[in-house]
XYZ file of C-alpha atoms in Angstrom:
534
model
C -16.439 11.489 4.865
C -17.329 8.418 4.938
C -19.211 7.396 8.744
C -17.564 4.814 10.418
C -20.119 4.505 13.043
C -23.456 2.160 12.257
C -26.110 0.842 14.312
C -26.399 -2.889 14.796
C -29.561 -3.210 12.600
C -27.563 -1.212 9.973
C -24.583 -3.406 9.882
C -26.988 -6.929 9.008
C -28.526 -4.584 6.146
C -25.255 -3.302 4.420
C -23.283 -6.595 4.662
C -26.553 -8.044 3.122
C -26.636 -5.937 0.620
C -22.721 -7.246 -0.203
C -23.946 -10.371 -0.148
C -26.906 -9.641 -2.714
C -24.552 -8.266 -5.016
C -24.637 -10.914 -7.821
C -24.049 -10.318 -11.121
C -26.906 -10.571 -13.590
C -26.601 -11.210 -17.539
C -28.842 -12.936 -20.052
C -27.685 -16.490 -21.704
C -26.822 -14.771 -25.132
C -24.341 -12.691 -22.794
C -22.359 -15.507 -20.733
C -22.331 -17.564 -24.179
C -19.871 -14.719 -25.051
C -17.701 -16.073 -22.391
C -16.591 -19.119 -23.531
C -14.586 -17.297 -26.064
C -12.892 -14.744 -23.646
C -11.417 -17.238 -21.165
C -8.371 -17.167 -21.057
C -8.265 -20.248 -18.641
C -9.630 -23.043 -19.627
C -12.544 -24.648 -17.794
C -11.480 -27.748 -16.222
C -13.693 -31.220 -16.780
C -15.242 -32.583 -13.969
C -12.622 -35.746 -14.983
C -9.512 -33.612 -14.300
C -6.337 -35.068 -12.808
C -4.906 -34.255 -9.655
C -1.496 -35.267 -8.866
C -1.453 -37.271 -5.666
C 0.662 -34.765 -3.845
C -1.739 -32.386 -4.272
C -4.621 -34.634 -3.739
C -2.959 -35.558 -0.199
C -2.056 -31.667 0.169
C -5.551 -30.478 0.247
C -6.804 -33.264 2.684
C -3.791 -32.394 4.762
C -4.750 -28.469 4.176
C -8.428 -29.500 5.000
C -7.935 -31.519 7.986
C -6.093 -28.381 9.781
C -8.929 -26.023 9.004
C -10.800 -27.926 10.647
C -8.544 -28.405 13.892
C -7.857 -24.578 13.395
C -4.306 -25.578 13.846
C -3.098 -21.932 12.572
C 0.755 -22.480 13.196
C 0.358 -25.859 10.297
C -1.770 -23.731 8.739
C 1.060 -21.230 8.275
C 3.559 -23.772 7.256
C 0.976 -24.520 4.545
C 0.143 -21.241 3.578
C 3.398 -19.752 3.206
C 5.139 -22.669 2.289
C 3.497 -25.599 0.865
C 1.258 -23.882 -1.540
C 3.565 -21.756 -3.170
C 6.123 -24.660 -3.688
C 3.217 -26.556 -5.239
C 1.848 -23.901 -7.353
C 5.737 -23.638 -8.721
C 5.938 -27.228 -9.511
C 2.110 -28.019 -11.050
C 0.261 -24.472 -11.265
C 2.899 -21.868 -12.950
C 0.833 -21.605 -16.128
C -2.322 -22.904 -15.709
C -5.067 -22.868 -12.605
C -5.212 -25.230 -9.518
C -8.094 -27.473 -9.768
C -11.450 -25.955 -9.404
C -13.427 -26.118 -5.994
C -16.306 -27.940 -7.494
C -13.419 -30.826 -8.900
C -12.024 -31.270 -4.995
C -15.516 -30.673 -3.372
C -15.737 -34.522 -2.756
C -11.946 -34.845 -1.443
C -13.460 -32.298 1.669
C -16.981 -33.732 2.521
C -18.295 -30.312 0.204
C -17.441 -28.541 2.948
C -18.573 -25.074 2.091
C -15.911 -23.163 4.178
C -12.684 -24.643 3.271
C -14.716 -24.339 -0.557
C -14.411 -20.917 0.302
C -11.613 -20.257 1.352
C -9.801 -22.489 -1.517
C -11.608 -20.263 -3.847
C -9.961 -17.241 -2.450
C -6.557 -18.955 -3.599
C -8.173 -20.084 -6.382
C -8.662 -16.688 -8.231
C -5.639 -15.110 -6.381
C -3.365 -17.228 -7.807
C -5.367 -16.206 -11.475
C -4.568 -12.666 -10.897
C -1.149 -13.403 -9.758
C 0.160 -15.896 -11.794
C -2.456 -16.037 -15.088
C -4.828 -13.268 -17.014
C -8.304 -12.780 -15.246
C -11.420 -12.566 -17.597
C -14.231 -10.528 -16.840
C -15.952 -13.926 -15.183
C -13.310 -14.769 -12.901
C -13.389 -10.827 -11.888
C -17.310 -11.131 -11.174
C -17.062 -14.931 -9.783
C -13.773 -13.702 -7.112
C -16.270 -11.119 -6.074
C -19.044 -13.152 -5.305
C -16.743 -15.604 -3.091
C -15.324 -12.382 -1.498
C -18.769 -11.292 -0.443
C -19.721 -15.520 0.504
C -16.598 -15.379 2.700
C -17.497 -11.980 4.246
C -20.876 -12.464 5.252
C -20.184 -15.919 6.728
C -17.577 -14.208 9.174
C -19.626 -11.288 9.718
C -23.569 -12.579 9.689
C -23.021 -16.091 11.206
C -24.845 -16.047 14.449
C -22.261 -15.481 17.007
C -18.456 -15.256 16.205
C -17.466 -18.114 13.383
C -15.172 -21.278 14.764
C -12.325 -20.384 12.069
C -8.792 -19.637 13.138
C -6.928 -18.359 9.856
C -2.655 -17.111 10.221
C -2.401 -13.123 10.360
C -0.045 -13.238 7.265
C -2.896 -15.159 5.407
C -5.940 -12.592 7.095
C -3.626 -9.475 5.862
C -3.530 -10.811 2.429
C -6.907 -11.368 2.023
C -7.849 -7.487 3.139
C -5.044 -6.551 0.846
C -5.772 -8.878 -2.244
C -9.773 -7.883 -2.086
C -8.225 -4.474 -2.351
C -6.102 -4.846 -4.913
C -8.926 -6.833 -6.992
C -11.505 -4.145 -6.189
C -8.590 -1.472 -7.481
C -7.610 -4.115 -10.774
C -11.426 -4.559 -11.557
C -11.554 -0.314 -11.345
C -8.821 0.294 -13.330
C -10.150 -2.501 -16.050
C -13.901 -0.975 -15.853
C -12.201 2.750 -17.285
C -10.443 1.334 -20.147
C -13.410 2.032 -22.138
C -11.687 1.153 -25.596
C -10.423 -1.988 -25.519
C -14.241 -3.129 -24.598
C -16.290 -5.116 -26.544
C -19.865 -4.750 -26.614
C -20.645 -7.764 -24.460
C -18.297 -6.618 -21.775
C -20.010 -3.068 -21.872
C -23.143 -4.276 -21.179
C -22.454 -6.698 -18.537
C -20.726 -3.931 -16.930
C -23.539 -1.758 -17.469
C -25.918 -3.688 -15.790
C -23.738 -4.867 -13.313
C -22.570 -1.653 -11.600
C -23.255 -3.504 -7.646
C -20.411 -5.627 -8.806
C -16.959 -4.454 -7.310
C -18.565 -0.807 -6.244
C -16.769 1.555 -4.051
C -19.561 1.349 -1.563
C -19.746 -1.826 -1.218
C -15.705 -2.481 -0.397
C -15.816 0.416 2.402
C -19.324 -1.027 3.852
C -17.229 -4.744 4.273
C -14.176 -2.993 5.842
C -15.960 -0.842 7.952
C -18.092 -3.680 9.162
C -15.020 -5.482 10.192
C -13.647 -2.357 12.370
C -17.038 -2.057 13.880
C -17.623 -5.456 14.467
C -14.520 -5.909 16.315
C -14.406 -2.763 18.098
C -11.037 -2.941 17.199
C -10.802 1.242 17.151
C -12.219 1.236 21.173
C -9.588 -1.754 21.862
C -6.660 0.812 20.136
C -7.432 3.605 22.256
C -8.070 1.568 25.529
C -4.484 0.224 24.505
C -3.114 3.653 23.674
C -3.954 4.692 26.940
C -2.258 2.251 29.087
C -5.421 -0.289 29.420
C -5.984 -3.665 28.550
C -7.160 -4.170 24.911
C -9.509 -6.929 26.190
C -11.799 -4.934 28.595
C -13.207 -3.188 24.993
C -13.240 -6.622 22.823
C -16.767 -7.522 23.184
C -17.759 -11.081 22.208
C -16.456 -10.663 18.558
C -13.070 -8.386 19.450
C -11.921 -10.890 21.625
C -11.490 -13.562 18.892
C -8.367 -13.286 16.694
C -9.912 -14.395 13.660
C -12.079 -10.653 14.287
C -9.922 -8.651 16.259
C -6.847 -9.020 12.971
C -9.765 -8.914 10.471
C -10.614 -5.158 12.147
C -6.882 -4.272 12.576
C -5.660 -4.467 8.995
C -9.267 -3.316 7.669
C -8.145 -0.150 8.785
C -4.742 -0.308 7.137
C -7.071 -1.447 4.255
C -9.154 1.826 4.210
C -5.811 3.804 4.894
C -4.613 2.447 1.478
C -8.616 2.921 -0.195
C -8.661 6.170 0.732
C -5.444 6.954 -1.048
C -6.053 5.537 -3.640
C -9.662 7.679 -4.382
C -7.249 10.757 -3.325
C -8.614 11.836 -0.004
C -5.452 11.713 2.045
C -7.071 13.595 4.872
C -9.475 10.613 5.672
C -6.521 8.308 4.364
C -4.304 9.838 7.630
C -8.119 10.009 9.926
C -7.714 6.549 10.152
C -5.050 5.634 11.289
C -5.833 7.936 14.989
C -6.345 5.113 17.038
C -2.453 3.028 15.453
C 0.800 3.847 17.245
C 3.699 3.656 14.178
C 6.387 1.767 16.138
C 7.874 -1.692 16.315
C 5.648 -3.027 19.053
C 2.310 -2.537 16.420
C 0.210 -5.146 15.412
C 0.952 -4.770 12.024
C 4.799 -5.339 12.535
C 3.813 -8.775 12.983
C 3.368 -9.084 8.967
C 5.944 -7.897 7.108
C 3.668 -6.858 3.986
C 1.558 -4.833 6.043
C 4.011 -3.382 7.796
C 5.653 -2.148 4.697
C 2.287 -0.918 3.201
C 1.028 0.911 5.793
C 4.247 2.717 6.303
C 4.072 3.642 2.332
C 0.470 4.797 2.435
C 1.503 7.073 5.260
C 4.347 8.704 3.304
C 2.410 8.735 0.444
C -0.054 10.841 2.226
C 1.962 13.109 3.648
C 3.560 14.451 0.787
C 0.428 14.830 -1.419
C -0.777 17.008 1.776
C 3.239 18.562 1.036
C 4.148 17.615 4.154
C 7.438 16.604 3.001
C 9.576 16.429 6.237
C 7.120 13.771 7.474
C 6.937 11.875 4.303
C 10.520 11.825 4.291
C 10.486 10.370 8.463
C 7.666 7.940 7.134
C 10.129 6.593 4.632
C 13.157 6.361 6.311
C 11.709 4.220 9.087
C 10.454 1.727 6.748
C 13.789 1.539 4.591
C 15.803 1.053 7.498
C 13.326 -1.310 8.878
C 13.573 -3.513 5.532
C 17.606 -2.925 5.002
C 18.038 -4.938 8.492
C 15.501 -7.377 8.273
C 16.873 -8.084 4.245
C 18.172 -11.519 4.985
C 14.935 -12.909 6.566
C 12.734 -11.030 3.436
C 14.593 -12.970 1.264
C 13.312 -15.696 2.130
C 9.665 -14.937 2.034
C 7.737 -15.747 -0.765
C 6.837 -12.342 -1.183
C 10.424 -10.521 -1.435
C 9.498 -9.542 -5.116
C 6.846 -7.941 -3.823
C 8.396 -6.214 -1.015
C 11.497 -5.019 -3.287
C 9.619 -3.488 -5.759
C 7.611 -1.582 -2.939
C 10.679 -0.418 -1.063
C 12.043 0.834 -4.902
C 9.083 2.734 -5.056
C 9.822 4.369 -1.693
C 13.280 4.753 -2.352
C 11.926 6.840 -5.541
C 9.353 8.622 -3.584
C 12.234 9.555 -0.970
C 14.080 11.598 -4.104
C 11.757 13.534 -4.498
C 11.149 14.802 -0.845
C 14.149 15.030 -0.585
C 14.851 17.460 -3.903
C 12.130 19.530 -2.220
C 12.842 19.677 1.218
C 16.716 18.800 1.692
C 17.598 16.328 4.949
C 20.235 14.849 6.976
C 19.370 11.235 6.440
C 20.457 8.172 8.166
C 23.767 6.866 6.449
C 22.660 4.075 5.242
C 19.636 4.961 3.949
C 21.581 7.988 1.998
C 24.096 5.515 0.759
C 21.100 3.456 -1.051
C 19.109 6.809 -1.779
C 22.427 7.550 -3.362
C 23.376 4.591 -5.466
C 19.600 3.896 -6.972
C 18.626 7.895 -7.733
C 21.927 9.926 -7.139
C 21.588 11.270 -10.948
C 17.775 11.610 -10.571
C 18.212 14.322 -7.665
C 20.920 16.117 -9.061
C 18.707 16.703 -12.241
C 15.165 17.302 -9.882
C 17.537 20.208 -8.552
C 18.357 21.777 -11.985
C 15.182 23.648 -12.422
C 12.885 23.500 -14.977
C 14.653 20.735 -16.443
C 13.844 18.571 -13.425
C 10.330 18.358 -13.966
C 10.317 15.707 -16.475
C 12.345 13.582 -13.297
C 9.638 14.538 -11.591
C 7.094 13.477 -13.506
C 8.758 10.028 -14.452
C 9.496 8.974 -10.472
C 6.196 9.711 -9.871
C 4.682 7.669 -12.244
C 6.641 4.709 -10.830
C 6.264 5.144 -7.463
C 2.794 5.932 -7.193
C -0.317 4.310 -6.288
C -2.487 3.324 -8.946
C -5.105 5.695 -8.394
C -8.762 4.752 -8.929
C -12.222 6.630 -9.703
C -14.959 5.873 -7.243
C -17.983 6.403 -9.493
C -17.737 3.763 -11.041
C -20.157 5.109 -13.864
C -20.023 4.033 -17.458
C -21.031 7.360 -19.530
C -19.045 7.255 -22.056
C -16.400 9.458 -20.358
C -13.068 8.822 -20.116
C -11.307 8.802 -17.081
C -7.822 9.276 -15.771
C -7.216 9.416 -11.937
C -3.624 9.491 -12.494
C -3.588 12.787 -14.375
C -5.226 14.864 -11.893
C -2.991 13.607 -9.557
C -0.103 14.155 -11.425
C -1.257 17.560 -12.557
C -1.948 18.591 -8.889
C 1.499 17.310 -8.199
C 3.529 18.899 -11.058
C 1.340 22.422 -10.436
C 3.298 22.612 -7.177
C 6.466 21.601 -8.189
C 6.959 24.291 -10.622
C 5.743 26.346 -8.014
C 9.186 25.564 -6.783
C 11.642 24.303 -9.215
C 13.838 27.530 -8.766
C 14.448 26.862 -5.087
C 17.156 24.241 -5.584
C 19.138 26.510 -7.256
C 18.278 29.732 -5.374
C 19.325 27.973 -1.982
C 22.688 26.904 -3.488
C 23.641 30.063 -4.023
C 22.692 31.206 -0.558
C 24.700 29.102 1.029
C 27.477 30.926 0.566
C 27.223 34.132 1.640
C 25.609 35.877 5.031
C 24.611 38.704 3.641
C 24.020 39.322 0.035
C 22.445 42.730 -2.109
C 18.952 41.803 -3.784
C 20.123 43.033 -7.128
C 23.469 41.021 -6.777
C 21.915 38.153 -6.254
C 19.131 38.404 -8.668
C 22.546 39.069 -11.577
C 23.809 35.800 -10.366
C 20.040 33.986 -10.831
C 19.888 35.922 -14.277
C 16.523 37.163 -13.546
C 14.256 40.730 -12.064
C 14.696 41.483 -9.019
C 11.221 42.065 -8.342
C 10.798 38.035 -9.781
C 13.699 36.887 -7.203
C 11.636 38.330 -4.242
C 8.877 36.668 -4.874
C 11.112 33.557 -5.225
C 12.869 34.673 -1.665
C 8.982 34.811 -0.391
C 7.916 31.437 -1.675
C 11.486 29.952 -0.069
C 10.665 31.299 3.012
C 6.810 30.087 2.563
C 8.351 26.197 1.489
C 10.312 26.562 4.386
C 7.663 25.800 6.649
C 5.490 22.838 7.094
C 3.234 21.364 9.326
C 5.433 18.582 10.699
C 4.167 16.188 12.994
C 5.243 15.811 16.804
C 3.070 13.963 19.003
C -0.690 13.120 18.802
C -2.404 11.657 15.651
C -1.016 11.675 12.372
C -2.820 14.415 11.316
C -1.224 17.107 14.434
C 1.440 18.715 13.989
C 2.691 22.443 14.019
C 4.454 24.829 11.847
C 8.070 24.611 11.969
C 10.888 25.373 9.785
C 12.427 22.244 7.865
C 15.254 24.021 6.478
C 18.733 24.381 7.977
C 18.459 28.112 5.637
C 16.785 30.757 7.222
C 17.331 34.632 5.850
C 15.579 37.523 6.636
C 15.243 40.989 4.318
C 16.079 44.182 4.792
C 15.519 46.671 2.149
C 17.605 45.113 -0.085
C 19.484 43.525 1.578
C 19.371 39.744 2.271
C 20.608 38.136 5.535
C 21.644 34.379 5.893
C 21.656 32.276 8.938
C 22.567 28.617 8.048
C 22.391 26.130 11.458
C 24.492 23.128 10.573
C 23.569 19.756 12.519
C 26.510 18.034 13.759
C 27.239 14.747 11.888
C 26.883 11.650 14.023
C 30.837 10.646 14.018
C 30.316 7.387 15.932
C 27.474 5.976 13.765
C 30.231 6.057 11.118
C 32.826 4.937 13.006
C 31.380 1.474 14.251
C 29.913 1.126 10.963
C 33.105 0.983 9.340
C 34.645 -0.879 12.182
C 32.394 -3.573 11.827
C 32.594 -3.781 7.945
C 36.318 -3.809 8.346
C 35.984 -6.892 10.371
C 34.130 -8.288 8.139
C 36.857 -8.216 5.369
C 39.601 -9.328 7.736
C 37.712 -12.581 8.835
C 36.911 -13.122 4.806
C 40.453 -12.988 3.585
C 41.650 -14.780 7.029
C 38.734 -17.436 5.797
C 40.462 -17.791 2.031
C 44.296 -17.982 3.104
C-alpha cells in the first residue's frame, strides 16, 4: 500500500527527488540518438508561418493574463486546427525556436513543450530521447507548481489540467511498455535505460500524484463537502486556488488509473473514497475525465468479480455518452471517447454473460448491435472462452510492471491478468447452460437434469454449488466504493432437497412507459421527416 500522507518536509524532499531525475549518458551514447530520431531536429532558422507566429503571441499573452476563457478556445480549438493544417506529419517548432517570441518566458515554454511532446506522442513516433525529454519537462512543470514560494500565479482551463495529468500517466504507461520490450532494443538503448532507472519510475509518478493531492488538501475538501459543509473551510492556502484544487482532484482519478494498470484494484477503488460518483461531481465537467473514472471503476469491479457493480458503472457512463453524443461529436477528443465507449461495451458484454442483468433499453439495443453474437457464444460453454479472451484483450487497459528492472527477464503483465480472469471464467463456463435448463422447470430431479446436461450427477451437484455461490456477490448499496452487502444478483434461486432441485424465478416487470415514450418520439420524428420531404 502506498501511503498518501506526507509530512511537509518529506513532500519537498520527495518532489525535489523527481526534479533531479535527469538522464545521464556519455557522449558516445548521446551521439547515437542522431540516427534514431524519426523527427528531425529543427534548425534555429526554421520558418514559422505567420499565422502560427501570431497564434503563439496570442497564446502567450493570454497565459500572462490568466484568461481562462480564451485559453480554453486556444487549447481546445485553435491549436488543433493549426496542427491539422501545418503539423500533421511534422512536429511543432521547438521551444528554443519560439523562445524569442515570448521573451524566453520559462513558464510558458514549459507549457508549450508539454503540448509539443504530446503532439509527437499522438501524431508521430516518439524516440527514446523524446521520452526522456518529455519526462524532464513534466518535472520542471510540476516542480514549478509544487515547490514555488507560495501558490503560483497561473490559471489553466479544466480540460488542459486534466489532459496534463492524463498525458503524464499515458506517457508513463507507454514508456513502461516500451522498456519491457527487450528484444527490440539496441545495446545503446539498453545501456541508457539501465543507467537511468529514475526516468519514468513508478515511484516518481505516484509521488507526483500524491503530492498534488496533499498540496491541494482535496481529500479534506471532498470529505467536508460529502458531509454537507463548505469545501473552502478545508481548502487552505493552496487548495483555494483552482489550479491546485483541480490538479489535486484529477490526481485522484489518475491514481485510480495507475493502480488499475499496476493490478492493485482494491487500492484503485480506495482512492475514490471521498469522490461521489454522480452528475454533480467535479470530474463530470471534463468528459474525458468522466469517462476515465467510470471505465476504471467498472474494470476494477470486474476484476474483483463484482460483476453487478461493474454493470452498473458501465451502464451509467454509456447512457451519459448516448445522451450527449451530438455534443461530443464536435470535440477533438471524439475519436478517443468513441474508442473508450466501444471498450466499455465489450466489458459490459462479458459482465452480462457472467451475470445476466436487465439493462436500460437503449444500452441493451446498442449492446446487441455491437456484441450480440459474442454474448451468445460466451454462453455456450467451452467454445466461449476464446471469445472472452478476445474481448478482454480488446477492452482491458495496457497493464504495466511496477519494478522496471532490466534483468533480462521478459515481463508481460497482460498475460498474468488474462490467466487470472480466464481461470475464473473456466470455473463457471457451464453455468449459462445450466441456468437455461433450470428456467424451464420449478422442480427437477438431479438424475434427469444430469442427463440433459450430459454430465454425472456428482459433477452436476458441484456445478449447482458453484451456481449458488456465483449467484451471490458483494454489491454496493451505500458508502464507499469498496463497501457492499452480500446479495443475490440472479433472478433465479433454488434449493436442493435430497435428489430434487426446487427452482424459484423472480421476474422483474418490464417498464412499458419508457418503451412507449421512446417509440412515440421516434414515430413523431419519422412523421416530421416525411412532412419535410413532402
